[in-house]
Amino acid sequence: MQIEEKAKLFKALSDPNRLRILKMLQVRKLCVCEITEVLSLATSTVSEHLSILKRAGFIIEEKEGKWVNYMINSNCCDTTVASIISMLPFWISNDNTVSCDIDKINSVDRAKLCCK
Amino acid sequence: MQIEEKAKLFKALSDPNRLRILKMLQVRKLCVCEITEVLSLATSTVSEHLSILKRAGFIIEEKEGKWVNYMINSNCCDTTVASIISMLPFWISNDNTVSCDIDKINSVDRAKLCCK
DNA sequence: ATTAGATTTCGGTGTAAAACGAAATGAGAA
DNA sequence: TTCTCATTTCGTTTTACACCGAAATCTAAT
């Protein structure tokens, strides 16, 4: 991987909303509408953030009925990506925003959320 | 440190030229004109890159006569910054561009460089 | 003090990226 | 098939950033 691609990895991490997404996905897999609810952004915006994280290799997706679940790419073969993922809990811990996000994803009901 | 500031750390790493600067500074301290010579950018551009890395905490500066030496902030008290610095050799190694950069800084003569 | 040279700061330009709403896509239910 | 709804893509706007040259700053030597 060339240095331009390494820079792109860090660019994917350079947005607070994308860091919040990664921290949430380290709790459990989530669909787009759940993340949208927590971040209070437009669905299209969240979708774009997810595609950036996916392109960088940090997350993968899985179809489940009409939903698309996103999850951390835990078995990533790229050692740089894998080490960054493993460092995230150390780098970002006890953050107020992230704590609230995690509280929210634990009380969110996907079925209710998507049908309102 | 809030999550916005963590994002700024990664933003500082999200530019290939700034990664090249960090890799060069892990070999030895360098002045602005030496880095400018290697990167082939305008001096003002390099100066701005350095101020971004300095603001993020990755590097520190030291006056030496008419020169300003920049060096890795090795004794950084921030554990996130410190761990990122220590991971850089693992994340970026055997890169062609970086290898050429390091060859150049080993053959560059600061006195000649600045007086041409 | 004045000059010379290294670096920083300041405008300006072009490009990238974040955000949104609307339209398009794709998958399950009726 | 047709409808519903989650998600993606597209077009647009606004903001941020990389880059440059010129002017300003700061230091050392004349």
PDB file of C-alpha atoms (C1' of nucleotides) in Angstrom:
ATOM      1  CA  MET A   1       0.000   0.000   0.000  1.00  0.00           C
ATOM      2  CA  GLN A   2       1.441   3.334  -1.082  1.00  0.00           C
ATOM      3  CA  ILE A   3       1.633   6.331   1.186  1.00  0.00           C
ATOM      4  CA  GLU A   4      -1.297   8.003  -0.615  1.00  0.00           C
ATOM      5  CA  GLU A   5      -3.488   5.087   0.418  1.00  0.00           C
ATOM      6  CA  LYS A   6      -2.246   5.285   4.011  1.00  0.00           C
ATOM      7  CA  ALA A   7      -3.226   8.943   3.981  1.00  0.00           C
ATOM      8  CA  LYS A   8      -6.693   7.915   2.779  1.00  0.00           C
ATOM      9  CA  LEU A   9      -7.032   5.599   5.769  1.00  0.00           C
ATOM     10  CA  PHE A  10      -6.447   8.523   8.098  1.00  0.00           C
ATOM     11  CA  LYS A  11      -8.750  10.734   6.028  1.00  0.00           C
ATOM     12  CA  ALA A  12     -11.510   8.205   6.658  1.00  0.00           C
ATOM     13  CA  LEU A  13     -10.858   8.657  10.375  1.00  0.00           C
ATOM     14  CA  SER A  14     -10.660  12.454  10.196  1.00  0.00           C
ATOM     15  CA  ASP A  15     -14.390  13.104  10.622  1.00  0.00           C
ATOM     16  CA  PRO A  16     -16.014  13.050  14.092  1.00  0.00           C
ATOM     17  CA  ASN A  17     -19.192  11.438  12.759  1.00  0.00           C
ATOM     18  CA  ARG A  18     -17.214   8.604  11.198  1.00  0.00           C
ATOM     19  CA  LEU A  19     -15.332   8.018  14.459  1.00  0.00           C
ATOM     20  CA  ARG A  20     -18.685   7.896  16.266  1.00  0.00           C
ATOM     21  CA  ILE A  21     -19.929   5.340  13.744  1.00  0.00           C
ATOM     22  CA  LEU A  22     -16.875   3.134  14.284  1.00  0.00           C
ATOM     23  CA  LYS A  23     -17.277   3.320  18.060  1.00  0.00           C
ATOM     24  CA  MET A  24     -20.954   2.364  17.776  1.00  0.00           C
ATOM     25  CA  LEU A  25     -20.157  -0.539  15.471  1.00  0.00           C
ATOM     26  CA  GLN A  26     -17.662  -1.816  18.025  1.00  0.00           C
ATOM     27  CA  VAL A  27     -20.666  -2.417  20.291  1.00  0.00           C
ATOM     28  CA  ARG A  28     -22.777  -4.222  17.700  1.00  0.00           C
ATOM     29  CA  LYS A  29     -23.763  -4.308  14.028  1.00  0.00           C
ATOM     30  CA  LEU A  30     -26.189  -1.561  13.007  1.00  0.00           C
ATOM     31  CA  CYS A  31     -28.341  -0.665  10.024  1.00  0.00           C
ATOM     32  CA  VAL A  32     -28.246   2.736   8.329  1.00  0.00           C
ATOM     33  CA  CYS A  33     -31.458   3.979   9.923  1.00  0.00           C
ATOM     34  CA  GLU A  34     -30.229   3.221  13.439  1.00  0.00           C
ATOM     35  CA  ILE A  35     -27.015   5.165  12.858  1.00  0.00           C
ATOM     36  CA  THR A  36     -29.002   7.968  11.233  1.00  0.00           C
ATOM     37  CA  GLU A  37     -31.219   8.215  14.327  1.00  0.00           C
ATOM     38  CA  VAL A  38     -28.264   8.481  16.700  1.00  0.00           C
ATOM     39  CA  LEU A  39     -26.237  10.961  14.649  1.00  0.00           C
ATOM     40  CA  SER A  40     -29.237  13.117  13.645  1.00  0.00           C
ATOM     41  CA  LEU A  41     -28.033  13.461  10.086  1.00  0.00           C
ATOM     42  CA  ALA A  42     -29.770  12.905   6.757  1.00  0.00           C
ATOM     43  CA  THR A  43     -29.879   9.263   5.693  1.00  0.00           C
ATOM     44  CA  SER A  44     -27.937  10.073   2.527  1.00  0.00           C
ATOM     45  CA  THR A  45     -25.189  11.695   4.560  1.00  0.00           C
ATOM     46  CA  VAL A  46     -24.839   8.642   6.803  1.00  0.00           C
ATOM     47  CA  SER A  47     -24.818   6.372   3.764  1.00  0.00           C
ATOM     48  CA  GLU A  48     -21.919   8.346   2.334  1.00  0.00           C
ATOM     49  CA  HIS A  49     -19.972   8.185   5.602  1.00  0.00           C
ATOM     50  CA  LEU A  50     -20.479   4.425   5.633  1.00  0.00           C
ATOM     51  CA  SER A  51     -19.250   4.049   2.076  1.00  0.00           C
ATOM     52  CA  ILE A  52     -16.080   5.973   2.955  1.00  0.00           C
ATOM     53  CA  LEU A  53     -15.424   3.705   5.939  1.00  0.00           C
ATOM     54  CA  LYS A  54     -16.176   0.657   3.801  1.00  0.00           C
ATOM     55  CA  ARG A  55     -13.866   1.747   0.988  1.00  0.00           C
ATOM     56  CA  ALA A  56     -11.081   2.270   3.519  1.00  0.00           C
ATOM     57  CA  GLY A  57     -11.605  -1.267   4.805  1.00  0.00           C
ATOM     58  CA  PHE A  58     -12.729  -0.482   8.350  1.00  0.00           C
ATOM     59  CA  ILE A  59     -16.240  -1.870   7.996  1.00  0.00           C
ATOM     60  CA  ILE A  60     -18.117  -4.450   5.937  1.00  0.00           C
ATOM     61  CA  GLU A  61     -21.782  -4.808   5.065  1.00  0.00           C
ATOM     62  CA  GLU A  62     -24.310  -7.622   5.165  1.00  0.00           C
ATOM     63  CA  LYS A  63     -27.825  -7.726   3.723  1.00  0.00           C
ATOM     64  CA  GLU A  64     -30.623  -8.699   6.100  1.00  0.00           C
ATOM     65  CA  GLY A  65     -34.013  -8.480   4.431  1.00  0.00           C
ATOM     66  CA  LYS A  66     -34.671  -4.871   3.516  1.00  0.00           C
ATOM     67  CA  TRP A  67     -31.944  -3.708   5.842  1.00  0.00           C
ATOM     68  CA  VAL A  68     -28.215  -3.401   5.318  1.00  0.00           C
ATOM     69  CA  ASN A  69     -26.193  -4.138   8.431  1.00  0.00           C
ATOM     70  CA  TYR A  70     -22.794  -2.585   8.821  1.00  0.00           C
ATOM     71  CA  MET A  71     -20.167  -4.063  11.115  1.00  0.00           C
ATOM     72  CA  ILE A  72     -16.493  -3.706  11.980  1.00  0.00           C
ATOM     73  CA  ASN A  73     -14.204  -5.575   9.570  1.00  0.00           C
ATOM     74  CA  SER A  74     -12.751  -7.726  12.333  1.00  0.00           C
ATOM     75  CA  ASN A  75     -10.927 -10.195  10.126  1.00  0.00           C
ATOM     76  CA  CYS A  76      -9.255  -7.559   8.027  1.00  0.00           C
ATOM     77  CA  CYS A  77      -6.133  -8.907   6.312  1.00  0.00           C
ATOM     78  CA  ASP A  78      -4.537  -5.469   6.064  1.00  0.00           C
ATOM     79  CA  THR A  79      -2.311  -5.124   9.120  1.00  0.00           C
ATOM     80  CA  THR A  80      -2.528  -1.341   9.228  1.00  0.00           C
ATOM     81  CA  VAL A  81      -6.318  -1.338   9.193  1.00  0.00           C
ATOM     82  CA  ALA A  82      -6.436  -4.188  11.710  1.00  0.00           C
ATOM     83  CA  SER A  83      -4.093  -2.410  14.115  1.00  0.00           C
ATOM     84  CA  ILE A  84      -6.043   0.839  13.842  1.00  0.00           C
ATOM     85  CA  ILE A  85      -9.274  -0.992  14.661  1.00  0.00           C
ATOM     86  CA  SER A  86      -7.657  -2.615  17.675  1.00  0.00           C
ATOM     87  CA  MET A  87      -6.332   0.733  18.894  1.00  0.00           C
ATOM     88  CA  LEU A  88      -9.670   2.563  18.720  1.00  0.00           C
ATOM     89  CA  PRO A  89     -10.838   1.568  22.226  1.00  0.00           C
ATOM     90  CA  PHE A  90      -7.583   2.941  23.620  1.00  0.00           C
ATOM     91  CA  TRP A  91      -7.615   6.124  21.540  1.00  0.00           C
ATOM     92  CA  ILE A  92     -11.254   6.961  22.158  1.00  0.00           C
ATOM     93  CA  SER A  93     -12.597   6.092  25.588  1.00  0.00           C
ATOM     94  CA  ASN A  94     -14.709   7.890  28.143  1.00  0.00           C
ATOM     95  CA  ASP A  95     -15.915  10.347  25.570  1.00  0.00           C
ATOM     96  CA  ASN A  96     -19.233  11.967  26.439  1.00  0.00           C
ATOM     97  CA  THR A  97     -20.637  12.025  22.937  1.00  0.00           C
ATOM     98  CA  VAL A  98     -19.676   8.415  22.336  1.00  0.00           C
ATOM     99  CA  SER A  99     -21.151   7.307  25.682  1.00  0.00           C
ATOM    100  CA  CYS A 100     -24.479   8.902  24.779  1.00  0.00           C
ATOM    101  CA  ASP A 101     -24.369   7.294  21.334  1.00  0.00           C
ATOM    102  CA  ILE A 102     -23.908   3.874  22.888  1.00  0.00           C
ATOM    103  CA  ASP A 103     -26.731   4.471  25.350  1.00  0.00           C
ATOM    104  CA  LYS A 104     -28.957   5.321  22.402  1.00  0.00           C
ATOM    105  CA  ILE A 105     -28.134   2.278  20.308  1.00  0.00           C
ATOM    106  CA  ASN A 106     -28.967   0.079  23.281  1.00  0.00           C
ATOM    107  CA  SER A 107     -32.456   1.560  23.545  1.00  0.00           C
ATOM    108  CA  VAL A 108     -33.225   1.925  19.847  1.00  0.00           C
ATOM    109  CA  ASP A 109     -35.779  -0.393  18.261  1.00  0.00           C
ATOM    110  CA  ARG A 110     -35.062  -0.904  14.587  1.00  0.00           C
ATOM    111  CA  ALA A 111     -38.595  -1.960  13.730  1.00  0.00           C
ATOM    112  CA  LYS A 112     -40.191   1.095  15.343  1.00  0.00           C
ATOM    113  CA  LEU A 113     -37.532   3.388  13.996  1.00  0.00           C
ATOM    114  CA  CYS A 114     -37.937   2.493  10.365  1.00  0.00           C
ATOM    115  CA  CYS A 115     -41.729   2.536  10.312  1.00  0.00           C
ATOM    116  CA  LYS A 116     -42.379   5.961  11.758  1.00  0.00           C
TER     117      LYS A 116
ATOM    118  CA  MET B   1      -9.687  15.224  24.625  1.00  0.00           C
ATOM    119  CA  GLN B   2     -13.064  15.287  22.846  1.00  0.00           C
ATOM    120  CA  ILE B   3     -13.814  13.268  19.768  1.00  0.00           C
ATOM    121  CA  GLU B   4     -13.560  16.364  17.558  1.00  0.00           C
ATOM    122  CA  GLU B   5      -9.953  16.754  18.636  1.00  0.00           C
ATOM    123  CA  LYS B   6      -9.258  13.079  17.970  1.00  0.00           C
ATOM    124  CA  ALA B   7     -10.625  13.607  14.474  1.00  0.00           C
ATOM    125  CA  LYS B   8      -8.222  16.539  14.071  1.00  0.00           C
ATOM    126  CA  LEU B   9      -5.316  14.247  14.945  1.00  0.00           C
ATOM    127  CA  PHE B  10      -6.259  11.977  12.066  1.00  0.00           C
ATOM    128  CA  LYS B  11      -6.867  14.947   9.800  1.00  0.00           C
ATOM    129  CA  ALA B  12      -3.276  15.978  10.419  1.00  0.00           C
ATOM    130  CA  LEU B  13      -2.226  12.514   9.216  1.00  0.00           C
ATOM    131  CA  SER B  14      -4.559  12.544   6.213  1.00  0.00           C
ATOM    132  CA  ASP B  15      -2.160  14.254   3.808  1.00  0.00           C
ATOM    133  CA  PRO B  16       0.616  12.269   2.046  1.00  0.00           C
ATOM    134  CA  ASN B  17       3.077  15.156   2.318  1.00  0.00           C
ATOM    135  CA  ARG B  18       2.554  15.383   6.071  1.00  0.00           C
ATOM    136  CA  LEU B  19       3.108  11.647   6.446  1.00  0.00           C
ATOM    137  CA  ARG B  20       6.321  12.002   4.450  1.00  0.00           C
ATOM    138  CA  ILE B  21       7.420  14.818   6.760  1.00  0.00           C
ATOM    139  CA  LEU B  22       6.796  12.688   9.856  1.00  0.00           C
ATOM    140  CA  LYS B  23       8.734   9.780   8.372  1.00  0.00           C
ATOM    141  CA  MET B  24      11.654  12.077   7.555  1.00  0.00           C
ATOM    142  CA  LEU B  25      11.636  13.566  11.033  1.00  0.00           C
ATOM    143  CA  GLN B  26      11.819  10.073  12.497  1.00  0.00           C
ATOM    144  CA  VAL B  27      15.283   9.869  10.903  1.00  0.00           C
ATOM    145  CA  ARG B  28      16.521  13.214  12.206  1.00  0.00           C
ATOM    146  CA  LYS B  29      15.537  16.802  12.935  1.00  0.00           C
ATOM    147  CA  LEU B  30      15.200  18.980   9.834  1.00  0.00           C
ATOM    148  CA  CYS B  31      14.798  22.644   8.980  1.00  0.00           C
ATOM    149  CA  VAL B  32      12.062  23.976   6.698  1.00  0.00           C
ATOM    150  CA  CYS B  33      14.329  24.426   3.699  1.00  0.00           C
ATOM    151  CA  GLU B  34      15.542  20.829   3.843  1.00  0.00           C
ATOM    152  CA  ILE B  35      11.991  19.496   3.883  1.00  0.00           C
ATOM    153  CA  THR B  36      11.053  21.931   1.113  1.00  0.00           C
ATOM    154  CA  GLU B  37      13.887  20.602  -1.050  1.00  0.00           C
ATOM    155  CA  VAL B  38      12.818  16.973  -0.618  1.00  0.00           C
ATOM    156  CA  LEU B  39       9.077  17.527  -1.136  1.00  0.00           C
ATOM    157  CA  SER B  40       9.502  20.013  -4.025  1.00  0.00           C
ATOM    158  CA  LEU B  41       6.810  22.302  -2.667  1.00  0.00           C
ATOM    159  CA  ALA B  42       6.757  26.032  -1.988  1.00  0.00           C
ATOM    160  CA  THR B  43       8.343  26.991   1.322  1.00  0.00           C
ATOM    161  CA  SER B  44       5.097  28.531   2.496  1.00  0.00           C
ATOM    162  CA  THR B  45       3.236  25.297   1.822  1.00  0.00           C
ATOM    163  CA  VAL B  46       5.729  23.267   3.829  1.00  0.00           C
ATOM    164  CA  SER B  47       5.550  25.797   6.639  1.00  0.00           C
ATOM    165  CA  GLU B  48       1.781  25.349   6.767  1.00  0.00           C
ATOM    166  CA  HIS B  49       2.068  21.558   6.824  1.00  0.00           C
ATOM    167  CA  LEU B  50       4.504  21.857   9.715  1.00  0.00           C
ATOM    168  CA  SER B  51       2.195  24.144  11.672  1.00  0.00           C
ATOM    169  CA  ILE B  52      -0.635  21.623  11.272  1.00  0.00           C
ATOM    170  CA  LEU B  53       1.558  18.801  12.576  1.00  0.00           C
ATOM    171  CA  LYS B  54       2.771  21.033  15.400  1.00  0.00           C
ATOM    172  CA  ARG B  55      -0.751  22.076  16.411  1.00  0.00           C
ATOM    173  CA  ALA B  56      -1.770  18.411  16.515  1.00  0.00           C
ATOM    174  CA  GLY B  57       1.168  17.673  18.829  1.00  0.00           C
ATOM    175  CA  PHE B  58       3.157  15.358  16.577  1.00  0.00           C
ATOM    176  CA  ILE B  59       6.171  17.626  16.213  1.00  0.00           C
ATOM    177  CA  ILE B  60       7.924  20.407  18.102  1.00  0.00           C
ATOM    178  CA  GLU B  61      10.243  23.179  16.958  1.00  0.00           C
ATOM    179  CA  GLU B  62      13.599  24.510  18.094  1.00  0.00           C
ATOM    180  CA  LYS B  63      15.396  27.676  16.984  1.00  0.00           C
ATOM    181  CA  GLU B  64      18.981  27.274  15.794  1.00  0.00           C
ATOM    182  CA  GLY B  65      20.391  30.540  14.526  1.00  0.00           C
ATOM    183  CA  LYS B  66      18.441  31.592  11.495  1.00  0.00           C
ATOM    184  CA  TRP B  67      16.992  28.145  11.103  1.00  0.00           C
ATOM    185  CA  VAL B  68      14.009  26.502  12.739  1.00  0.00           C
ATOM    186  CA  ASN B  69      14.484  22.809  13.358  1.00  0.00           C
ATOM    187  CA  TYR B  70      11.475  20.588  13.513  1.00  0.00           C
ATOM    188  CA  MET B  71      11.544  17.234  15.284  1.00  0.00           C
ATOM    189  CA  ILE B  72       9.240  14.465  16.427  1.00  0.00           C
ATOM    190  CA  ASN B  73       7.574  15.219  19.774  1.00  0.00           C
ATOM    191  CA  SER B  74       9.062  12.130  21.393  1.00  0.00           C
ATOM    192  CA  ASN B  75       8.150  12.979  24.968  1.00  0.00           C
ATOM    193  CA  CYS B  76       4.545  13.763  24.207  1.00  0.00           C
ATOM    194  CA  CYS B  77       2.359  13.451  27.285  1.00  0.00           C
ATOM    195  CA  ASP B  78      -0.768  12.735  25.243  1.00  0.00           C
ATOM    196  CA  THR B  79      -1.046   8.956  25.062  1.00  0.00           C
ATOM    197  CA  THR B  80      -2.967   8.943  21.777  1.00  0.00           C
ATOM    198  CA  VAL B  81      -0.378  11.088  20.030  1.00  0.00           C
ATOM    199  CA  ALA B  82       2.458   9.081  21.577  1.00  0.00           C
ATOM    200  CA  SER B  83       1.003   5.770  20.460  1.00  0.00           C
ATOM    201  CA  ILE B  84       0.403   7.046  16.936  1.00  0.00           C
ATOM    202  CA  ILE B  85       4.012   8.186  16.702  1.00  0.00           C
ATOM    203  CA  SER B  86       5.221   4.799  17.886  1.00  0.00           C
ATOM    204  CA  MET B  87       3.011   3.013  15.350  1.00  0.00           C
ATOM    205  CA  LEU B  88       4.224   4.994  12.333  1.00  0.00           C
ATOM    206  CA  PRO B  89       7.225   2.745  11.557  1.00  0.00           C
ATOM    207  CA  PHE B  90       4.866  -0.241  11.505  1.00  0.00           C
ATOM    208  CA  TRP B  91       2.158   1.479   9.463  1.00  0.00           C
ATOM    209  CA  ILE B  92       4.491   2.992   6.886  1.00  0.00           C
ATOM    210  CA  SER B  93       7.499   0.907   5.958  1.00  0.00           C
ATOM    211  CA  ASN B  94       9.152  -0.091   2.692  1.00  0.00           C
ATOM    212  CA  ASP B  95       7.421   2.717   0.863  1.00  0.00           C
ATOM    213  CA  ASN B  96       9.221   3.812  -2.276  1.00  0.00           C
ATOM    214  CA  THR B  97       8.517   7.515  -1.930  1.00  0.00           C
ATOM    215  CA  VAL B  98       9.572   7.505   1.716  1.00  0.00           C
ATOM    216  CA  SER B  99      12.768   5.567   0.949  1.00  0.00           C
ATOM    217  CA  CYS B 100      13.751   8.148  -1.666  1.00  0.00           C
ATOM    218  CA  ASP B 101      12.948  10.964   0.773  1.00  0.00           C
ATOM    219  CA  ILE B 102      15.250   9.461   3.371  1.00  0.00           C
ATOM    220  CA  ASP B 103      18.031   8.983   0.809  1.00  0.00           C
ATOM    221  CA  LYS B 104      17.713  12.656  -0.037  1.00  0.00           C
ATOM    222  CA  ILE B 105      17.844  13.974   3.507  1.00  0.00           C
ATOM    223  CA  ASN B 106      21.020  11.977   4.072  1.00  0.00           C
ATOM    224  CA  SER B 107      22.724  13.679   1.139  1.00  0.00           C
ATOM    225  CA  VAL B 108      21.335  17.171   1.582  1.00  0.00           C
ATOM    226  CA  ASP B 109      23.643  19.917   2.851  1.00  0.00           C
ATOM    227  CA  ARG B 110      21.702  22.570   4.710  1.00  0.00           C
ATOM    228  CA  ALA B 111      24.310  25.272   4.215  1.00  0.00           C
ATOM    229  CA  LYS B 112      24.514  24.788   0.454  1.00  0.00           C
ATOM    230  CA  LEU B 113      20.768  24.398   0.157  1.00  0.00           C
ATOM    231  CA  CYS B 114      19.831  27.666   1.762  1.00  0.00           C
ATOM    232  CA  CYS B 115      22.432  29.793   0.019  1.00  0.00           C
ATOM    233  CA  LYS B 116      21.698  28.918  -3.582  1.00  0.00           C
TER     234      LYS B 116
ATOM    235  C1'  DA C   1      21.721  50.355  11.671  1.00  0.00           C
ATOM    236  C1'  DT C   2      21.523  47.943   7.494  1.00  0.00           C
ATOM    237  C1'  DT C   3      21.536  43.916   4.775  1.00  0.00           C
ATOM    238  C1'  DA C   4      20.742  39.042   3.808  1.00  0.00           C
ATOM    239  C1'  DG C   5      18.454  35.029   4.302  1.00  0.00           C
ATOM    240  C1'  DA C   6      15.081  31.551   6.659  1.00  0.00           C
ATOM    241  C1'  DT C   7      10.553  31.259   7.940  1.00  0.00           C
ATOM    242  C1'  DT C   8       5.761  32.745   8.650  1.00  0.00           C
ATOM    243  C1'  DT C   9       1.673  35.110   7.461  1.00  0.00           C
ATOM    244  C1'  DC C  10      -1.488  36.812   4.061  1.00  0.00           C
ATOM    245  C1'  DG C  11      -4.540  37.012  -0.178  1.00  0.00           C
ATOM    246  C1'  DG C  12      -6.206  34.330  -3.836  1.00  0.00           C
ATOM    247  C1'  DT C  13      -7.288  30.186  -6.660  1.00  0.00           C
ATOM    248  C1'  DG C  14      -8.738  25.632  -7.601  1.00  0.00           C
ATOM    249  C1'  DT C  15     -10.189  21.341  -5.784  1.00  0.00           C
ATOM    250  C1'  DA C  16     -12.134  18.164  -2.314  1.00  0.00           C
ATOM    251  C1'  DA C  17     -15.497  17.069   1.012  1.00  0.00           C
ATOM    252  C1'  DA C  18     -19.667  17.404   4.090  1.00  0.00           C
ATOM    253  C1'  DA C  19     -24.291  18.318   4.149  1.00  0.00           C
ATOM    254  C1'  DC C  20     -29.044  18.183   2.288  1.00  0.00           C
ATOM    255  C1'  DG C  21     -33.272  16.912  -0.529  1.00  0.00           C
ATOM    256  C1'  DA C  22     -34.931  14.574  -4.435  1.00  0.00           C
ATOM    257  C1'  DA C  23     -34.738  10.905  -7.496  1.00  0.00           C
ATOM    258  C1'  DA C  24     -33.272   6.128  -8.410  1.00  0.00           C
ATOM    259  C1'  DT C  25     -32.477   1.392  -6.799  1.00  0.00           C
ATOM    260  C1'  DG C  26     -33.412  -2.943  -4.618  1.00  0.00           C
ATOM    261  C1'  DA C  27     -35.727  -6.255  -1.686  1.00  0.00           C
ATOM    262  C1'  DG C  28     -39.709  -7.984   0.846  1.00  0.00           C
ATOM    263  C1'  DA C  29     -44.834  -7.850   1.447  1.00  0.00           C
ATOM    264  C1'  DA C  30     -49.455  -7.489  -0.339  1.00  0.00           C
TER     265       DA C  30
ATOM    266  C1'  DT D   1     -47.066  -7.460 -10.380  1.00  0.00           C
ATOM    267  C1'  DT D   2     -47.538  -3.640  -7.443  1.00  0.00           C
ATOM    268  C1'  DC D   3     -46.633  -1.303  -3.242  1.00  0.00           C
ATOM    269  C1'  DT D   4     -43.772  -0.077   0.619  1.00  0.00           C
ATOM    270  C1'  DC D   5     -39.759   1.212   2.541  1.00  0.00           C
ATOM    271  C1'  DA D   6     -34.524   1.049   3.496  1.00  0.00           C
ATOM    272  C1'  DT D   7     -30.733   2.484   1.175  1.00  0.00           C
ATOM    273  C1'  DT D   8     -27.899   4.534  -2.518  1.00  0.00           C
ATOM    274  C1'  DT D   9     -26.934   7.822  -6.016  1.00  0.00           C
ATOM    275  C1'  DC D  10     -27.229  12.408  -7.911  1.00  0.00           C
ATOM    276  C1'  DG D  11     -27.158  17.482  -8.135  1.00  0.00           C
ATOM    277  C1'  DT D  12     -26.293  21.410  -5.515  1.00  0.00           C
ATOM    278  C1'  DT D  13     -24.499  24.445  -1.979  1.00  0.00           C
ATOM    279  C1'  DT D  14     -21.325  25.634   1.455  1.00  0.00           C
ATOM    280  C1'  DT D  15     -17.222  25.056   3.794  1.00  0.00           C
ATOM    281  C1'  DA D  16     -12.494  23.480   4.246  1.00  0.00           C
ATOM    282  C1'  DC D  17      -7.993  22.741   2.525  1.00  0.00           C
ATOM    283  C1'  DA D  18      -3.670  22.389  -0.448  1.00  0.00           C
ATOM    284  C1'  DC D  19      -1.027  25.175  -3.037  1.00  0.00           C
ATOM    285  C1'  DC D  20       1.365  29.327  -4.680  1.00  0.00           C
ATOM    286  C1'  DG D  21       3.654  34.014  -4.752  1.00  0.00           C
ATOM    287  C1'  DA D  22       4.202  38.244  -2.376  1.00  0.00           C
ATOM    288  C1'  DA D  23       4.664  40.685   1.698  1.00  0.00           C
ATOM    289  C1'  DA D  24       5.864  40.645   6.560  1.00  0.00           C
ATOM    290  C1'  DT D  25       8.728  38.920  10.400  1.00  0.00           C
ATOM    291  C1'  DC D  26      12.699  37.544  12.719  1.00  0.00           C
ATOM    292  C1'  DT D  27      17.599  36.505  13.333  1.00  0.00           C
ATOM    293  C1'  DA D  28      22.490  36.897  12.343  1.00  0.00           C
ATOM    294  C1'  DA D  29      26.153  38.913  10.140  1.00  0.00           C
ATOM    295  C1'  DT D  30      28.147  42.986   7.976  1.00  0.00           C
TER     296       DT D  30
END
